[in-house]
Amino acid sequence: MDNDGFLLSLELLTKLRERANREAQIYIRRHILARRTNTEGINSTLSSMDSPIPSAPIFPIMSVQSYACSVTHTKEDTTKVFSNVDENENSILINHVPNDIDDIDFLTPVEEQALIRFYCSKIFSLIGPHAQISRLQKDSKVASTAAILVRRFFLSNSVMMYDPKAIMVAAVFLASKVEDATVDVRFFTFLSVVSIIFSFSFIFICVDDYYNTYRYDYSKREHKP
Amino acid sequence: MNAPVSISDILNAEIQLIEGVNFELLYFHPYNSVMAFTEDLRTFLKSEIGSTLISFINTTDENNPDHHDHHRILTGDDLRPMHDEARRIIDDAVVSDVPLLASPGQIGLASLMVANETLLEAKQSQASIQFHKYIQHRFASDRKDHDIVNLLTQIDHVCSMLRLLKDGKFGCGNHAEDLEELKKIHKKLKACRAWGGGPSIEGGKKKKRKRDEPRG
């Protein structure tokens, strides 16, 4: 058990999440700083013109991190990568991030976990044996694959970097493909989380009508548990 | 939190997701191991050694509720409630952190043990199975003694995790949800996220304009 890269201890789990959180904070701080200097520069040159300030540059995509909880990584690898990054980060934090961007209230790792917990708990009502939409009623293993995909993704990445809801829906879609129970991606788009949280019945009626207009006969391919 | 996710968002997020899990998409779940262990218990508990590990609490005998009937023969339906309860426990376990901490086989076996306990406490089942002895008998042949002890402590640890899932520990959100708290967190997230336009860098005017934009 100790040599398996895909099993972690609780401490390592917490450490990884704290690391992802810290990395996202540094990233966001840096780009806010870059944007501030950009805007100031534009302001000084274009101050006489009435044209609106060009919209701030879109955040360049930070490469997706993946080093934790994987079969090809041993536990030592995970720990090693983790400790290296840890040292680098501290130096970055001290050298490159000035102190005047302290007004941003970042999420704590615990708060991130609360969000992930919430979205993970909605997976079973999105897809699973008791899904709210009959076309999405699949075997439990699809939902559990989706849940573990989300969990593993957010071990290395932060909620502040990637939209947890989009990742959750994508995980469900991907899990349906992985577990050989593919559903059309359109089934997920109208299934907003609002319908799950607040259960407005009229939304379900709209959603059902929408689905009925499609003539795909998924029922023949439906996986019977 | 309320807006639907567009198709392009899903497809983009899917690519990020695949990269973020290091392109490893094959996962094993405890559901199969629950089925396999139940099947194995059904045959093992009928054998000569196995039949000593199960005792039936005779609930019909009101004078002596703790009377254990060792001579009853196990039938297939005796294990069904335990199997169903174990699957319910696993439904909670798979959305929590437990799959990252223990292997599917351990979770499956532990969930059966927890299910057996809870059913006995709720008096919905009559069969009381001694799982520790079952594990010792089953895995003794190819392991040394201290391995078995390790295995038992591991399984007990997983059991204790599974028992805490009902209280929302280990990231299991199936039972209790504090929506007010979540809304607060979500509001906070809007001010410090890199996606969806990013955090606002200036004062009220910009913030207001951002809020009017449809979220996707």
Coordinates of C-alpha atoms in Angstrom, one line a residue:
Chain A
M1 CA 0.0 0.0 0.0
D2 CA 2.8 2.4 0.8
N3 CA 4.2 2.2 -2.7
D4 CA 1.0 3.0 -4.5
G5 CA 1.0 6.5 -5.9
F6 CA -2.7 6.6 -6.1
L7 CA -3.2 6.4 -2.4
L8 CA -2.4 9.3 -0.2
S9 CA -2.4 10.1 3.4
L10 CA -4.6 12.7 5.0
E11 CA -1.6 15.0 5.7
L12 CA -0.4 14.8 2.1
L13 CA -4.0 15.6 0.9
T14 CA -4.1 18.7 3.0
K15 CA -0.6 19.8 1.9
L16 CA -1.4 19.3 -1.7
R17 CA -4.5 21.4 -1.5
E18 CA -2.8 24.1 0.4
R19 CA -0.1 24.2 -2.2
A20 CA -2.6 24.5 -5.0
N21 CA -4.3 27.3 -3.2
R22 CA -1.0 29.1 -2.6
E23 CA 0.0 28.7 -6.2
A24 CA -3.3 30.2 -7.4
Q25 CA -2.9 33.1 -5.1
I26 CA 0.5 33.9 -6.4
Y27 CA -0.7 33.6 -9.9
I28 CA -3.6 35.9 -9.5
R29 CA -1.6 38.5 -7.5
R30 CA 0.9 38.6 -10.3
H31 CA -1.6 39.1 -13.0
I32 CA -3.5 41.7 -11.1
L33 CA -0.3 43.5 -10.7
A34 CA 0.5 43.2 -14.4
R35 CA -3.0 44.5 -15.3
R36 CA -2.7 47.4 -12.9
T37 CA 0.5 48.6 -14.5
N38 CA -0.9 48.1 -18.0
T39 CA -4.0 50.1 -17.2
E40 CA -2.0 52.9 -15.6
G41 CA 0.2 53.0 -18.7
I42 CA -2.7 53.2 -21.0
N43 CA -4.4 55.8 -18.8
S44 CA -1.4 58.1 -19.0
T45 CA -1.1 57.9 -22.8
L46 CA -4.8 58.0 -23.6
S47 CA -5.9 60.3 -20.9
S48 CA -7.0 63.0 -23.4
M49 CA -9.1 60.5 -25.5
D50 CA -12.7 59.5 -24.6
S51 CA -12.3 56.0 -25.9
P52 CA -13.0 53.5 -23.2
I53 CA -10.0 51.7 -21.7
P54 CA -9.4 48.5 -23.6
S55 CA -10.5 45.6 -21.6
A56 CA -7.9 44.1 -19.5
P57 CA -5.9 41.3 -21.0
I58 CA -7.4 37.9 -20.5
F59 CA -5.6 35.8 -18.0
P60 CA -3.1 33.7 -19.8
I61 CA -3.9 30.1 -19.2
M62 CA -1.7 28.7 -16.4
S63 CA -0.7 25.2 -17.3
V64 CA -2.8 22.5 -15.7
Q65 CA -1.0 20.9 -12.9
S66 CA -1.0 17.2 -12.5
Y67 CA 1.3 15.4 -10.3
A68 CA -0.7 13.9 -7.5
C69 CA -2.5 10.7 -6.9
S70 CA -1.6 9.0 -10.2
V71 CA -0.6 5.5 -11.1
T72 CA 2.6 6.5 -12.8
H73 CA 3.7 8.6 -9.9
T74 CA 5.0 6.9 -6.9
K75 CA 4.4 8.4 -3.5
E76 CA 8.0 9.5 -3.3
D77 CA 7.6 11.4 -6.6
T78 CA 4.6 13.2 -5.3
T79 CA 6.3 14.2 -2.1
K80 CA 9.4 15.2 -4.0
V81 CA 7.6 17.4 -6.5
F82 CA 5.7 18.8 -3.6
S83 CA 8.7 19.8 -1.6
N84 CA 10.5 21.3 -4.6
V85 CA 7.6 23.5 -5.5
D86 CA 7.2 24.5 -1.9
E87 CA 10.7 26.0 -1.8
N88 CA 10.3 27.7 -5.2
E89 CA 7.1 29.2 -4.2
N90 CA 8.3 30.7 -1.0
S91 CA 11.1 32.5 -2.8
I92 CA 8.7 33.7 -5.5
L93 CA 6.4 35.0 -2.8
I94 CA 9.1 37.0 -1.2
N95 CA 10.9 38.3 -4.3
H96 CA 8.3 39.0 -6.9
V97 CA 5.0 39.8 -5.2
P98 CA 4.8 43.2 -3.7
N99 CA 2.9 43.8 -0.5
D100 CA 0.4 46.3 -1.9
I101 CA -1.9 43.7 -3.3
D102 CA -3.1 42.5 0.1
D103 CA -6.6 43.8 -0.4
I104 CA -7.7 40.6 -2.2
D105 CA -9.6 38.2 0.0
F106 CA -8.5 34.8 -1.3
L107 CA -10.4 31.6 -0.5
T108 CA -8.8 29.4 2.1
P109 CA -8.2 25.7 1.3
V110 CA -11.1 24.8 3.6
E111 CA -13.5 27.0 1.7
E112 CA -12.3 25.5 -1.5
Q113 CA -13.1 22.1 -0.1
A114 CA -16.6 23.2 0.8
L115 CA -17.2 24.2 -2.8
I116 CA -15.8 20.9 -4.2
R117 CA -17.7 19.0 -1.6
F118 CA -20.9 20.7 -2.8
Y119 CA -20.3 20.1 -6.5
C120 CA -19.3 16.5 -5.8
S121 CA -22.5 15.8 -3.9
K122 CA -24.5 17.0 -6.9
I123 CA -23.0 14.5 -9.3
F124 CA -25.3 11.7 -8.2
S125 CA -28.3 13.9 -9.0
L126 CA -26.9 14.8 -12.4
I127 CA -26.0 11.3 -13.5
G128 CA -26.5 8.1 -11.6
P129 CA -29.3 5.5 -10.9
H130 CA -31.6 8.2 -9.6
A131 CA -30.7 11.1 -11.9
Q132 CA -33.4 13.7 -12.3
I133 CA -33.5 13.3 -16.0
S134 CA -34.2 9.9 -17.2
R135 CA -31.8 10.0 -20.1
L136 CA -29.0 10.5 -17.6
Q137 CA -29.9 7.5 -15.4
K138 CA -26.8 5.4 -15.6
D139 CA -24.9 3.0 -13.4
S140 CA -23.4 4.3 -10.1
K141 CA -19.9 3.7 -11.4
V142 CA -20.3 6.6 -13.9
A143 CA -21.1 9.0 -11.1
S144 CA -18.2 7.7 -8.9
T145 CA -15.8 8.0 -11.8
A146 CA -16.9 11.6 -12.3
A147 CA -16.5 12.3 -8.6
I148 CA -13.0 10.9 -8.4
L149 CA -12.0 12.8 -11.6
V150 CA -13.1 16.1 -9.9
R151 CA -11.3 15.2 -6.7
R152 CA -8.1 14.3 -8.4
F153 CA -8.2 17.4 -10.6
F154 CA -8.6 19.7 -7.7
L155 CA -5.7 18.1 -5.8
S156 CA -3.3 19.7 -8.1
N157 CA -5.4 22.8 -9.1
S158 CA -7.3 25.4 -7.3
V159 CA -10.9 26.4 -7.5
M160 CA -9.7 29.9 -8.1
M161 CA -8.0 28.9 -11.3
Y162 CA -10.7 26.6 -12.8
D163 CA -14.5 26.9 -12.6
P164 CA -15.5 24.0 -10.4
K165 CA -18.9 23.8 -12.0
A166 CA -17.6 23.5 -15.5
I167 CA -15.0 20.9 -14.4
M168 CA -17.8 19.0 -12.6
V169 CA -20.0 18.9 -15.6
A170 CA -17.0 18.0 -17.9
A171 CA -16.1 15.2 -15.4
V172 CA -19.6 13.8 -15.7
F173 CA -19.4 14.0 -19.5
L174 CA -16.0 12.4 -19.5
A175 CA -16.9 9.7 -17.0
S176 CA -19.9 8.8 -19.2
K177 CA -17.5 8.2 -22.1
V178 CA -14.9 6.4 -19.9
E179 CA -17.5 4.1 -18.5
D180 CA -19.0 3.3 -21.9
A181 CA -22.3 5.0 -21.3
T182 CA -21.9 8.0 -23.5
V183 CA -24.5 10.7 -23.4
D184 CA -24.9 13.7 -25.7
V185 CA -23.1 16.8 -24.3
R186 CA -26.3 18.8 -24.9
F187 CA -28.0 16.9 -22.0
F188 CA -25.7 18.7 -19.6
T189 CA -26.0 22.2 -20.9
F190 CA -29.5 22.9 -19.8
L191 CA -29.0 21.1 -16.6
S192 CA -28.0 24.0 -14.6
V193 CA -27.1 23.7 -11.1
V194 CA -29.9 26.0 -10.2
S195 CA -32.4 23.3 -11.1
I196 CA -30.5 21.0 -8.7
I197 CA -30.3 23.5 -5.9
F198 CA -33.7 25.2 -5.9
S199 CA -35.7 22.6 -7.9
F200 CA -37.9 25.0 -9.7
S201 CA -40.4 22.7 -11.3
F202 CA -41.0 24.9 -14.3
I203 CA -37.3 24.4 -15.3
F204 CA -37.8 20.7 -15.3
I205 CA -40.8 21.1 -17.6
C206 CA -38.8 23.2 -20.0
V207 CA -35.9 20.8 -19.8
D208 CA -38.1 17.8 -20.4
D209 CA -39.7 19.5 -23.4
Y210 CA -36.3 20.4 -24.7
Y211 CA -35.2 16.8 -24.5
N212 CA -38.3 15.4 -26.0
T213 CA -37.7 17.3 -29.2
Y214 CA -34.5 15.4 -29.7
R215 CA -35.1 12.0 -31.3
Y216 CA -32.0 10.2 -30.2
D217 CA -33.0 6.9 -28.9
Y218 CA -30.6 6.5 -26.0
S219 CA -32.9 4.1 -24.2
K220 CA -31.7 1.2 -26.4
R221 CA -28.2 1.8 -25.4
E222 CA -28.9 2.5 -21.8
H223 CA -26.7 0.6 -19.4
K224 CA -28.7 -1.6 -17.1
P225 CA -27.0 -2.0 -13.7
Chain B
M1 CA -23.6 29.2 -8.9
N2 CA -26.8 29.2 -10.8
A3 CA -26.0 29.7 -14.4
P4 CA -25.9 26.8 -16.8
V5 CA -22.7 25.6 -18.4
S6 CA -22.4 26.1 -22.1
I7 CA -21.2 23.4 -24.4
S8 CA -18.0 25.1 -25.3
D9 CA -17.2 25.5 -21.6
I10 CA -17.8 21.9 -21.0
L11 CA -15.5 20.9 -23.9
N12 CA -12.8 23.2 -22.8
A13 CA -13.0 22.1 -19.2
E14 CA -12.9 18.5 -20.4
I15 CA -9.5 19.0 -22.0
Q16 CA -8.2 20.7 -18.9
L17 CA -9.6 18.0 -16.8
I18 CA -7.9 15.2 -18.8
E19 CA -4.6 17.0 -18.5
G20 CA -5.1 17.6 -14.8
V21 CA -5.6 14.0 -14.0
N22 CA -2.4 13.1 -15.9
F23 CA -4.3 11.4 -18.7
E24 CA -5.3 8.5 -16.4
L25 CA -8.9 7.7 -16.8
L26 CA -9.3 4.1 -15.6
Y27 CA -10.8 3.9 -12.1
F28 CA -12.0 1.1 -10.0
H29 CA -14.9 1.4 -7.7
P30 CA -15.9 -0.4 -4.5
Y31 CA -19.2 -1.5 -6.0
N32 CA -17.8 -4.6 -7.6
S33 CA -15.8 -5.6 -4.5
V34 CA -18.9 -5.4 -2.4
M35 CA -20.7 -7.8 -4.8
A36 CA -17.7 -10.2 -4.8
F37 CA -17.2 -10.2 -1.0
T38 CA -20.9 -10.9 -0.5
E39 CA -20.8 -13.8 -2.9
D40 CA -17.7 -15.1 -1.2
L41 CA -19.3 -14.7 2.2
R42 CA -22.3 -16.6 1.1
T43 CA -20.3 -19.6 0.1
F44 CA -17.7 -19.3 2.9
L45 CA -20.2 -19.0 5.7
K46 CA -21.8 -22.3 4.6
S47 CA -18.5 -24.1 4.9
E48 CA -17.4 -25.9 8.1
I49 CA -15.1 -23.1 9.4
G50 CA -17.2 -20.3 8.1
S51 CA -20.4 -21.5 9.8
T52 CA -18.9 -20.7 13.2
L53 CA -18.3 -17.1 12.2
I54 CA -22.0 -16.3 11.8
S55 CA -24.6 -16.2 14.5
F56 CA -28.2 -15.3 14.2
I57 CA -29.8 -13.2 16.8
N58 CA -33.2 -14.6 17.4
T59 CA -35.5 -11.6 17.5
T60 CA -38.7 -13.6 17.7
D61 CA -37.8 -15.0 21.1
E62 CA -38.8 -12.1 23.3
N63 CA -37.8 -13.7 26.6
N64 CA -34.2 -14.0 25.5
P65 CA -33.4 -11.4 22.9
D66 CA -29.7 -12.1 23.0
H67 CA -30.1 -15.8 22.3
H68 CA -27.8 -16.8 19.5
D69 CA -28.9 -19.5 17.1
H70 CA -25.8 -21.1 15.7
H71 CA -27.5 -23.9 14.0
R72 CA -29.5 -22.1 11.4
I73 CA -28.3 -22.4 7.9
L74 CA -27.5 -19.3 6.0
T75 CA -29.7 -18.5 3.0
G76 CA -28.9 -16.1 0.2
D77 CA -31.4 -13.5 1.4
D78 CA -29.7 -13.2 4.8
L79 CA -26.9 -11.2 3.2
R80 CA -29.1 -9.0 1.0
P81 CA -29.8 -6.2 3.5
M82 CA -26.1 -6.0 4.3
H83 CA -25.2 -5.8 0.6
D84 CA -27.8 -3.1 0.0
E85 CA -26.7 -1.1 3.0
A86 CA -23.1 -1.4 2.0
R87 CA -23.9 0.0 -1.5
R88 CA -25.6 3.0 0.2
I89 CA -22.5 3.6 2.3
I90 CA -20.4 3.5 -0.8
D91 CA -22.6 6.0 -2.6
D92 CA -21.5 8.4 0.2
A93 CA -17.9 7.2 0.1
V94 CA -17.3 7.7 -3.7
V95 CA -18.1 11.4 -3.6
S96 CA -15.8 11.9 -0.6
D97 CA -12.0 11.8 -0.1
V98 CA -12.1 8.1 0.9
P99 CA -11.2 6.7 -2.6
L100 CA -8.0 8.8 -2.5
L101 CA -7.1 7.3 0.9
A102 CA -7.9 3.6 0.5
S103 CA -8.1 1.0 -2.2
P104 CA -11.5 0.0 -3.6
G105 CA -11.2 -3.5 -2.1
Q106 CA -10.6 -2.1 1.3
I107 CA -13.5 0.3 1.0
G108 CA -15.8 -2.5 -0.2
L109 CA -14.9 -4.8 2.7
A110 CA -15.0 -2.0 5.3
S111 CA -18.4 -0.9 4.0
L112 CA -19.7 -4.4 4.5
M113 CA -18.5 -4.4 8.1
V114 CA -20.0 -1.0 8.8
A115 CA -23.3 -2.1 7.1
N116 CA -23.4 -5.3 9.3
E117 CA -22.9 -3.2 12.4
T118 CA -25.5 -0.6 11.5
L119 CA -28.1 -3.1 10.6
L120 CA -27.6 -5.0 13.8
E121 CA -27.9 -1.8 15.8
A122 CA -31.1 -0.9 13.9
K123 CA -32.3 -4.6 14.4
Q124 CA -33.0 -4.9 10.7
S125 CA -30.8 -7.9 10.3
Q126 CA -30.4 -11.0 12.3
A127 CA -27.0 -12.2 11.0
S128 CA -24.0 -11.1 12.9
I129 CA -20.8 -11.9 11.1
Q130 CA -17.3 -11.9 12.6
F131 CA -15.4 -10.1 9.9
H132 CA -12.0 -10.1 11.5
K133 CA -12.0 -13.9 11.7
Y134 CA -13.3 -14.1 8.1
I135 CA -10.4 -11.9 6.9
Q136 CA -7.9 -14.0 8.9
H137 CA -9.2 -17.2 7.4
R138 CA -9.5 -15.9 3.9
F139 CA -6.1 -14.2 3.6
A140 CA -4.0 -16.3 6.0
S141 CA -2.7 -18.7 3.3
D142 CA -0.6 -16.2 1.3
R143 CA 0.5 -13.8 4.0
K144 CA 2.5 -13.7 7.2
D145 CA 0.9 -13.0 10.6
H146 CA 2.0 -9.4 10.9
D147 CA 0.7 -8.7 7.4
I148 CA -2.7 -9.9 8.6
V149 CA -2.5 -7.6 11.6
N150 CA -1.6 -4.7 9.3
L151 CA -4.4 -5.5 7.0
L152 CA -6.9 -5.6 9.9
T153 CA -5.8 -2.2 11.3
Q154 CA -6.0 -0.7 7.8
I155 CA -9.5 -2.1 7.3
D156 CA -10.5 -0.8 10.8
H157 CA -9.2 2.6 9.9
V158 CA -11.2 2.6 6.7
C159 CA -14.2 1.6 8.8
S160 CA -13.8 4.5 11.1
M161 CA -13.6 6.8 8.1
L162 CA -16.8 5.4 6.6
R163 CA -18.7 5.8 9.9
L164 CA -17.8 9.5 9.9
L165 CA -19.2 10.1 6.4
K166 CA -22.7 10.6 7.7
D167 CA -21.6 13.6 9.6
G168 CA -20.2 15.2 6.5
K169 CA -16.5 14.4 7.3
F170 CA -14.0 13.7 4.6
G171 CA -15.7 15.9 2.1
C172 CA -19.0 13.9 1.9
G173 CA -21.7 16.4 1.1
N174 CA -24.6 14.0 0.7
H175 CA -26.3 14.5 4.0
A176 CA -25.9 18.0 5.3
E177 CA -25.3 21.2 3.3
D178 CA -25.0 24.7 4.6
L179 CA -26.2 26.7 1.7
E180 CA -25.8 30.1 3.4
E181 CA -22.2 29.3 4.0
L182 CA -21.8 28.2 0.4
K183 CA -23.3 31.4 -0.9
K184 CA -20.8 33.4 1.1
I185 CA -17.9 31.4 -0.2
H186 CA -19.2 31.7 -3.8
K187 CA -19.5 35.4 -3.4
K188 CA -15.9 35.6 -2.1
L189 CA -14.8 33.4 -5.0
K190 CA -16.2 35.9 -7.5
A191 CA -13.7 38.5 -6.2
C192 CA -10.6 36.3 -6.4
R193 CA -10.9 34.0 -9.3
A194 CA -8.9 33.8 -12.5
W195 CA -11.8 32.5 -14.7
G196 CA -15.0 34.2 -15.7
G197 CA -13.4 37.6 -16.3
G198 CA -11.1 37.4 -13.3
P199 CA -11.1 39.5 -10.2
S200 CA -11.9 43.2 -10.5
I201 CA -8.9 45.4 -10.1
E202 CA -10.6 48.7 -9.7
G203 CA -13.4 50.2 -7.7
G204 CA -17.2 50.2 -8.0
K205 CA -17.7 51.1 -11.7
K206 CA -15.9 48.1 -13.0
K207 CA -17.5 45.8 -10.5
K208 CA -20.9 47.0 -11.4
R209 CA -20.3 46.4 -15.1
K210 CA -19.0 42.9 -14.4
R211 CA -22.1 42.0 -12.3
D212 CA -24.3 42.9 -15.2
E213 CA -22.6 40.5 -17.6
P214 CA -24.2 37.1 -17.9
R215 CA -22.2 34.4 -16.3
G216 CA -21.6 31.3 -18.2

